[in-house]
CSV table of C-alpha atoms and ligand atoms in Angstrom, one decimal:
chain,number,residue,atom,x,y,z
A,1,UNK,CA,60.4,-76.8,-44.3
A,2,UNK,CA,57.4,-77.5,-46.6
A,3,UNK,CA,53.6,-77.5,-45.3
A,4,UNK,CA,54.0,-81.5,-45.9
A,5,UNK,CA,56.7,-82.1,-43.5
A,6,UNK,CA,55.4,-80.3,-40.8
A,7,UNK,CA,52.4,-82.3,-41.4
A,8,UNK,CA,54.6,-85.4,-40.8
A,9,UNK,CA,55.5,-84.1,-37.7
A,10,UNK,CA,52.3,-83.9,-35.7
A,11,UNK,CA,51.2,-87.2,-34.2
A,12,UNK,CA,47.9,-88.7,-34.5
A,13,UNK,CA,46.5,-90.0,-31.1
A,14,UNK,CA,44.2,-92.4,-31.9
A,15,UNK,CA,41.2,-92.5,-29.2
A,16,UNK,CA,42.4,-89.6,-27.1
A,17,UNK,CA,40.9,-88.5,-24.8
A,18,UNK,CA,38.0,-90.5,-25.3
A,19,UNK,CA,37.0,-93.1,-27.5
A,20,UNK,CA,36.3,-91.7,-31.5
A,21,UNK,CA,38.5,-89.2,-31.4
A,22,UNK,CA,41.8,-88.4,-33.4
A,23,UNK,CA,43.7,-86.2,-31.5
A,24,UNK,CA,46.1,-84.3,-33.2
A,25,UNK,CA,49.1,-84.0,-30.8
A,26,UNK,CA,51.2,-80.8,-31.8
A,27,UNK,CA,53.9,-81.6,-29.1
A,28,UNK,CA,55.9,-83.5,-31.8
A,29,UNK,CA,55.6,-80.5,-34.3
A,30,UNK,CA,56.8,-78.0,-31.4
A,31,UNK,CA,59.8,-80.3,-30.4
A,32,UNK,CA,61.3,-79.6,-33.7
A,33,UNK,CA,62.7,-76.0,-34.8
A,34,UNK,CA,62.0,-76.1,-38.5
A,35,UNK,CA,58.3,-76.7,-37.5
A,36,UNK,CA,58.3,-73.7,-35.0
A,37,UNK,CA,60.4,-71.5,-37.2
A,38,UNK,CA,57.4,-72.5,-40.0
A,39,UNK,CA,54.7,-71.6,-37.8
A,40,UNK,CA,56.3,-68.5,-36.9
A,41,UNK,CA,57.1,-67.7,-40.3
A,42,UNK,CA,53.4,-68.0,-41.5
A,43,UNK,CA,51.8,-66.6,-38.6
A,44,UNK,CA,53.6,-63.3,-39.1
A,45,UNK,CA,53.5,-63.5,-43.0
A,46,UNK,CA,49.2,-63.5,-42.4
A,47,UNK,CA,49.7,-60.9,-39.4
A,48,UNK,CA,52.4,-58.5,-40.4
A,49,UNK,CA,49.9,-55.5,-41.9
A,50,UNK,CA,47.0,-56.1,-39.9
A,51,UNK,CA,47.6,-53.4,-37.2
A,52,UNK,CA,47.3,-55.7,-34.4
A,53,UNK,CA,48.2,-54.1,-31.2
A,54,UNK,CA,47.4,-57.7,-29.0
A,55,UNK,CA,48.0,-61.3,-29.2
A,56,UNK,CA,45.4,-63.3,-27.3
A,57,UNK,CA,45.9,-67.6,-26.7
A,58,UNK,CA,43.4,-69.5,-25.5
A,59,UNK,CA,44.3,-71.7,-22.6
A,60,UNK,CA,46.2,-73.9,-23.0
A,61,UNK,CA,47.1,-75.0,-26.5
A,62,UNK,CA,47.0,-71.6,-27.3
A,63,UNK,CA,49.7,-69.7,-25.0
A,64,UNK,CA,52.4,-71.8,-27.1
A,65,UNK,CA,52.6,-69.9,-30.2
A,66,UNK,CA,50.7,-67.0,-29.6
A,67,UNK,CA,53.4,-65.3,-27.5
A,68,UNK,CA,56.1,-66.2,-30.1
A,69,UNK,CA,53.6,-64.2,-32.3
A,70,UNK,CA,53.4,-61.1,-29.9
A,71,UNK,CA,56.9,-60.4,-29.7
A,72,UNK,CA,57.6,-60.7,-34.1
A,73,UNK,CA,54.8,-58.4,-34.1
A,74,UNK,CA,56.1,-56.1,-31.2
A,75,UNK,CA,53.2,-56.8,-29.1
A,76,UNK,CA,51.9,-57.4,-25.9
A,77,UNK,CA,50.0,-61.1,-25.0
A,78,UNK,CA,46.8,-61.7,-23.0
A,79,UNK,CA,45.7,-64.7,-22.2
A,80,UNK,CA,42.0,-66.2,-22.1
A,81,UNK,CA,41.9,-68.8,-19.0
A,82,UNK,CA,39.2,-70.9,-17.6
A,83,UNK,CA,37.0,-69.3,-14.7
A,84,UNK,CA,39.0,-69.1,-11.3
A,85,UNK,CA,42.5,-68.9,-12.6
A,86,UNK,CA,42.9,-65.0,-13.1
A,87,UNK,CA,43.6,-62.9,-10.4
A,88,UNK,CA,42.4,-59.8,-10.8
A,89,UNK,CA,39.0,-58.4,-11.7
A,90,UNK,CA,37.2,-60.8,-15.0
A,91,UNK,CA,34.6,-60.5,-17.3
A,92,UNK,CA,33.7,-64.1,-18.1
A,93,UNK,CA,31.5,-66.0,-20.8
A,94,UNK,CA,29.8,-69.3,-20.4
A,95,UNK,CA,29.7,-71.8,-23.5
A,96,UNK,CA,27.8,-75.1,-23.7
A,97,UNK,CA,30.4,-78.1,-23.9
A,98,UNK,CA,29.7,-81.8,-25.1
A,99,UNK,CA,29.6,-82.6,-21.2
A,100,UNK,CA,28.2,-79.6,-19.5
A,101,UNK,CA,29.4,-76.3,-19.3
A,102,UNK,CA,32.6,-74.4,-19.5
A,103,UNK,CA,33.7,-70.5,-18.4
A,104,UNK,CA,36.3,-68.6,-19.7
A,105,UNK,CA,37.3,-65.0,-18.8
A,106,UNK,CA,39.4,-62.0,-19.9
A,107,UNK,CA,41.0,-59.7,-16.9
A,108,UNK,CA,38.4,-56.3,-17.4
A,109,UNK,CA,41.6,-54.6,-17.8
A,110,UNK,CA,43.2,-56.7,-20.7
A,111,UNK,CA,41.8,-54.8,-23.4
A,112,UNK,CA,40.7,-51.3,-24.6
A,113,UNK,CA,38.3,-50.2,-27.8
A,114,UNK,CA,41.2,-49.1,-29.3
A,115,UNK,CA,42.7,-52.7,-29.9
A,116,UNK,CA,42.8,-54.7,-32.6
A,117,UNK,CA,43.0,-58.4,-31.6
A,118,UNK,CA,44.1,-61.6,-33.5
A,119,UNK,CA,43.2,-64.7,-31.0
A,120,UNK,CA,45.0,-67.5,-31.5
A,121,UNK,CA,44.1,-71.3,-30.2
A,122,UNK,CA,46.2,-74.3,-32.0
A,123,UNK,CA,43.8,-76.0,-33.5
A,124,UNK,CA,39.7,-75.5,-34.4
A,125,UNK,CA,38.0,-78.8,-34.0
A,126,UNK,CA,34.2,-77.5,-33.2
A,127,UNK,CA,34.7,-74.2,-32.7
A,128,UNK,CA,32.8,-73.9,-29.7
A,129,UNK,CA,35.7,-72.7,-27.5
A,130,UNK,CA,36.6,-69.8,-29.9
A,131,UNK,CA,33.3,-68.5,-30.7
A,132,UNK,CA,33.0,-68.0,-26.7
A,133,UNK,CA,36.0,-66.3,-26.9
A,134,UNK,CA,35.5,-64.2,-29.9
A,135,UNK,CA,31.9,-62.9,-27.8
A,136,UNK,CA,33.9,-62.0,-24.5
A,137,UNK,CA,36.4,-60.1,-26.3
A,138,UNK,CA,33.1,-58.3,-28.3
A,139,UNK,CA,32.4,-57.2,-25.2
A,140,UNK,CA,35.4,-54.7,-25.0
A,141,UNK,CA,34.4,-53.1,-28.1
A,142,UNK,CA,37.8,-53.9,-29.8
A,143,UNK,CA,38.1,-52.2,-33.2
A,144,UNK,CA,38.6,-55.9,-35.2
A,145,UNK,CA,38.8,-59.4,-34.0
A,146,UNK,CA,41.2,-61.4,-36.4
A,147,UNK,CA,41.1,-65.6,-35.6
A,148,UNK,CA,44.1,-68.3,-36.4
A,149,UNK,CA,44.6,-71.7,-35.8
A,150,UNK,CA,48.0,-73.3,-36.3
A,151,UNK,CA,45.6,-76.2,-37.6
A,152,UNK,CA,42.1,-77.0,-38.9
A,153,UNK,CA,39.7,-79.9,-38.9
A,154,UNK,CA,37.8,-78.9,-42.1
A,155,UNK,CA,35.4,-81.3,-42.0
A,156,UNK,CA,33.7,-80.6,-38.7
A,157,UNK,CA,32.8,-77.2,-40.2
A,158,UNK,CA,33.9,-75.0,-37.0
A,159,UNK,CA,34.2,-71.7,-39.2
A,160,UNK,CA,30.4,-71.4,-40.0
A,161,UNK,CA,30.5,-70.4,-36.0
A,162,UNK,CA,32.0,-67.2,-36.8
A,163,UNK,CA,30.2,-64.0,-37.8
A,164,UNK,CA,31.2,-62.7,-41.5
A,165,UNK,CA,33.4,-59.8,-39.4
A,166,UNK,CA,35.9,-62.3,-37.8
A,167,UNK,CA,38.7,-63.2,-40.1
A,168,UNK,CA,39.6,-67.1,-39.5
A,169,UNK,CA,43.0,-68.5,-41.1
A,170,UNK,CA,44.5,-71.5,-40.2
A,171,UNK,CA,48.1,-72.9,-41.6
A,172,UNK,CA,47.0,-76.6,-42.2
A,173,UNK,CA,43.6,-78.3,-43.0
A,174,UNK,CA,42.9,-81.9,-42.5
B,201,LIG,P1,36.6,-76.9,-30.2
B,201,LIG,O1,36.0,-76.0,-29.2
B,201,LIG,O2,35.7,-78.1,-30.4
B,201,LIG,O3,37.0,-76.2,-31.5
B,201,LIG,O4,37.9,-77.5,-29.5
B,201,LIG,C1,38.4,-77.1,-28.3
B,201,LIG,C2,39.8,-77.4,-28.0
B,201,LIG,O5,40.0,-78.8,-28.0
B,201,LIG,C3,40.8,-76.9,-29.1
B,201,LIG,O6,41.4,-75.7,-28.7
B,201,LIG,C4,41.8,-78.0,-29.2
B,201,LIG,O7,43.0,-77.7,-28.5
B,201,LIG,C5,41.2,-79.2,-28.6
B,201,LIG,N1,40.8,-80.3,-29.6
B,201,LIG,C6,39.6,-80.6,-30.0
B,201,LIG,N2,39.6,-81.6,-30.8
B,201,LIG,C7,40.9,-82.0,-31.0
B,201,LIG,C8,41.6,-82.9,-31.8
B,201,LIG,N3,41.0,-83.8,-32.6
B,201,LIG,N4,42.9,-82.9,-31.8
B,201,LIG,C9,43.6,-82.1,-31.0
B,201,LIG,N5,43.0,-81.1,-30.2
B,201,LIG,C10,41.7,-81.1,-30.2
């Protein structure tokens, strides 16, 4: 499958979930195998000799593909929920939202110094969510912290978040 048909296969949601926005609705690209199997594909093509030893998604967009990752790369998958949903001892981050403000947290146990990471979300609008992400997984003094999205809304600019350390690809720009 070419990059252009899977771009015919995600859905444009036109004022969801609020007015102004285009939402990009992936469910249609990961209803059909050629688009997962492409996804999969590219994601391991980027990740293959990077020496990652964990794949992290983001809830919830982000626990799709990134365990499909884990397991071509022979790797384990941790998961980055919103505050109250892990149950075990956390070590959380707060980020300032367009409405308020959001936690997310890491079980204190889900990573070691010895990792390297690649954290994985399915699509970088802001970048607001990732950035908080990238800093609580900083906190465990991981080795390297490499960043993908499965797509990217160029022009809102959410890579300038990152610091120059954190290696951002993403498999299709709009
Ligand atoms: P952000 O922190 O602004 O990069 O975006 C947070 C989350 O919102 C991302 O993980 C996406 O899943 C979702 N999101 C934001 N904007 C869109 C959009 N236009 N289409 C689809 N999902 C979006």
């Amino acid at each position: 499958m070419t990059i252009e048909e899977v771009k015919s296969n995600i859905r444009d949601v036109i004022d969801f979930p609020i007015p102004g926005i285009v939402f990009k609705d992936l469910t249609t690209a990961f209803k059909n195998p050629g688009c997962m199997k492409y996804f999969e594909d590219e994601m391991y093509r980027l990740y293959k000799d990077k020496g990652i030893t964990k794949v992290i998604g983001i809830e919830s967009r982000g626990f799709i593909m990134a365990p499909v990752l884990g397991n071509k790369l022979g790797v384990g998958f941790v998961p980055v929920r919103k505050k109250g949903k892990l149950p075990a001892e956390t070590i959380e981050v707060s980020y300032a939202k367009e409405y308020g403000v959001d936690v997310i947290e890491l079980h204190k146990d889900a990573l070691t110094s010895d990792d390297v990471v690649l954290v994985h979300d399915d699509l970088l609008a802001t970048g607001g969510t990732m950035k908080a992400a990238c800093e609580l997984i900083r906190k465990f003094g991981v080795k390297k912290i490499y960043v993908n999205f499965l797509v990217e809304l160029d022009f809102l600019k959410g890579r300038e978040q990152f610091d120059k350390d954190i290696m951002v690809d993403s498999l299709i720009h709009y």
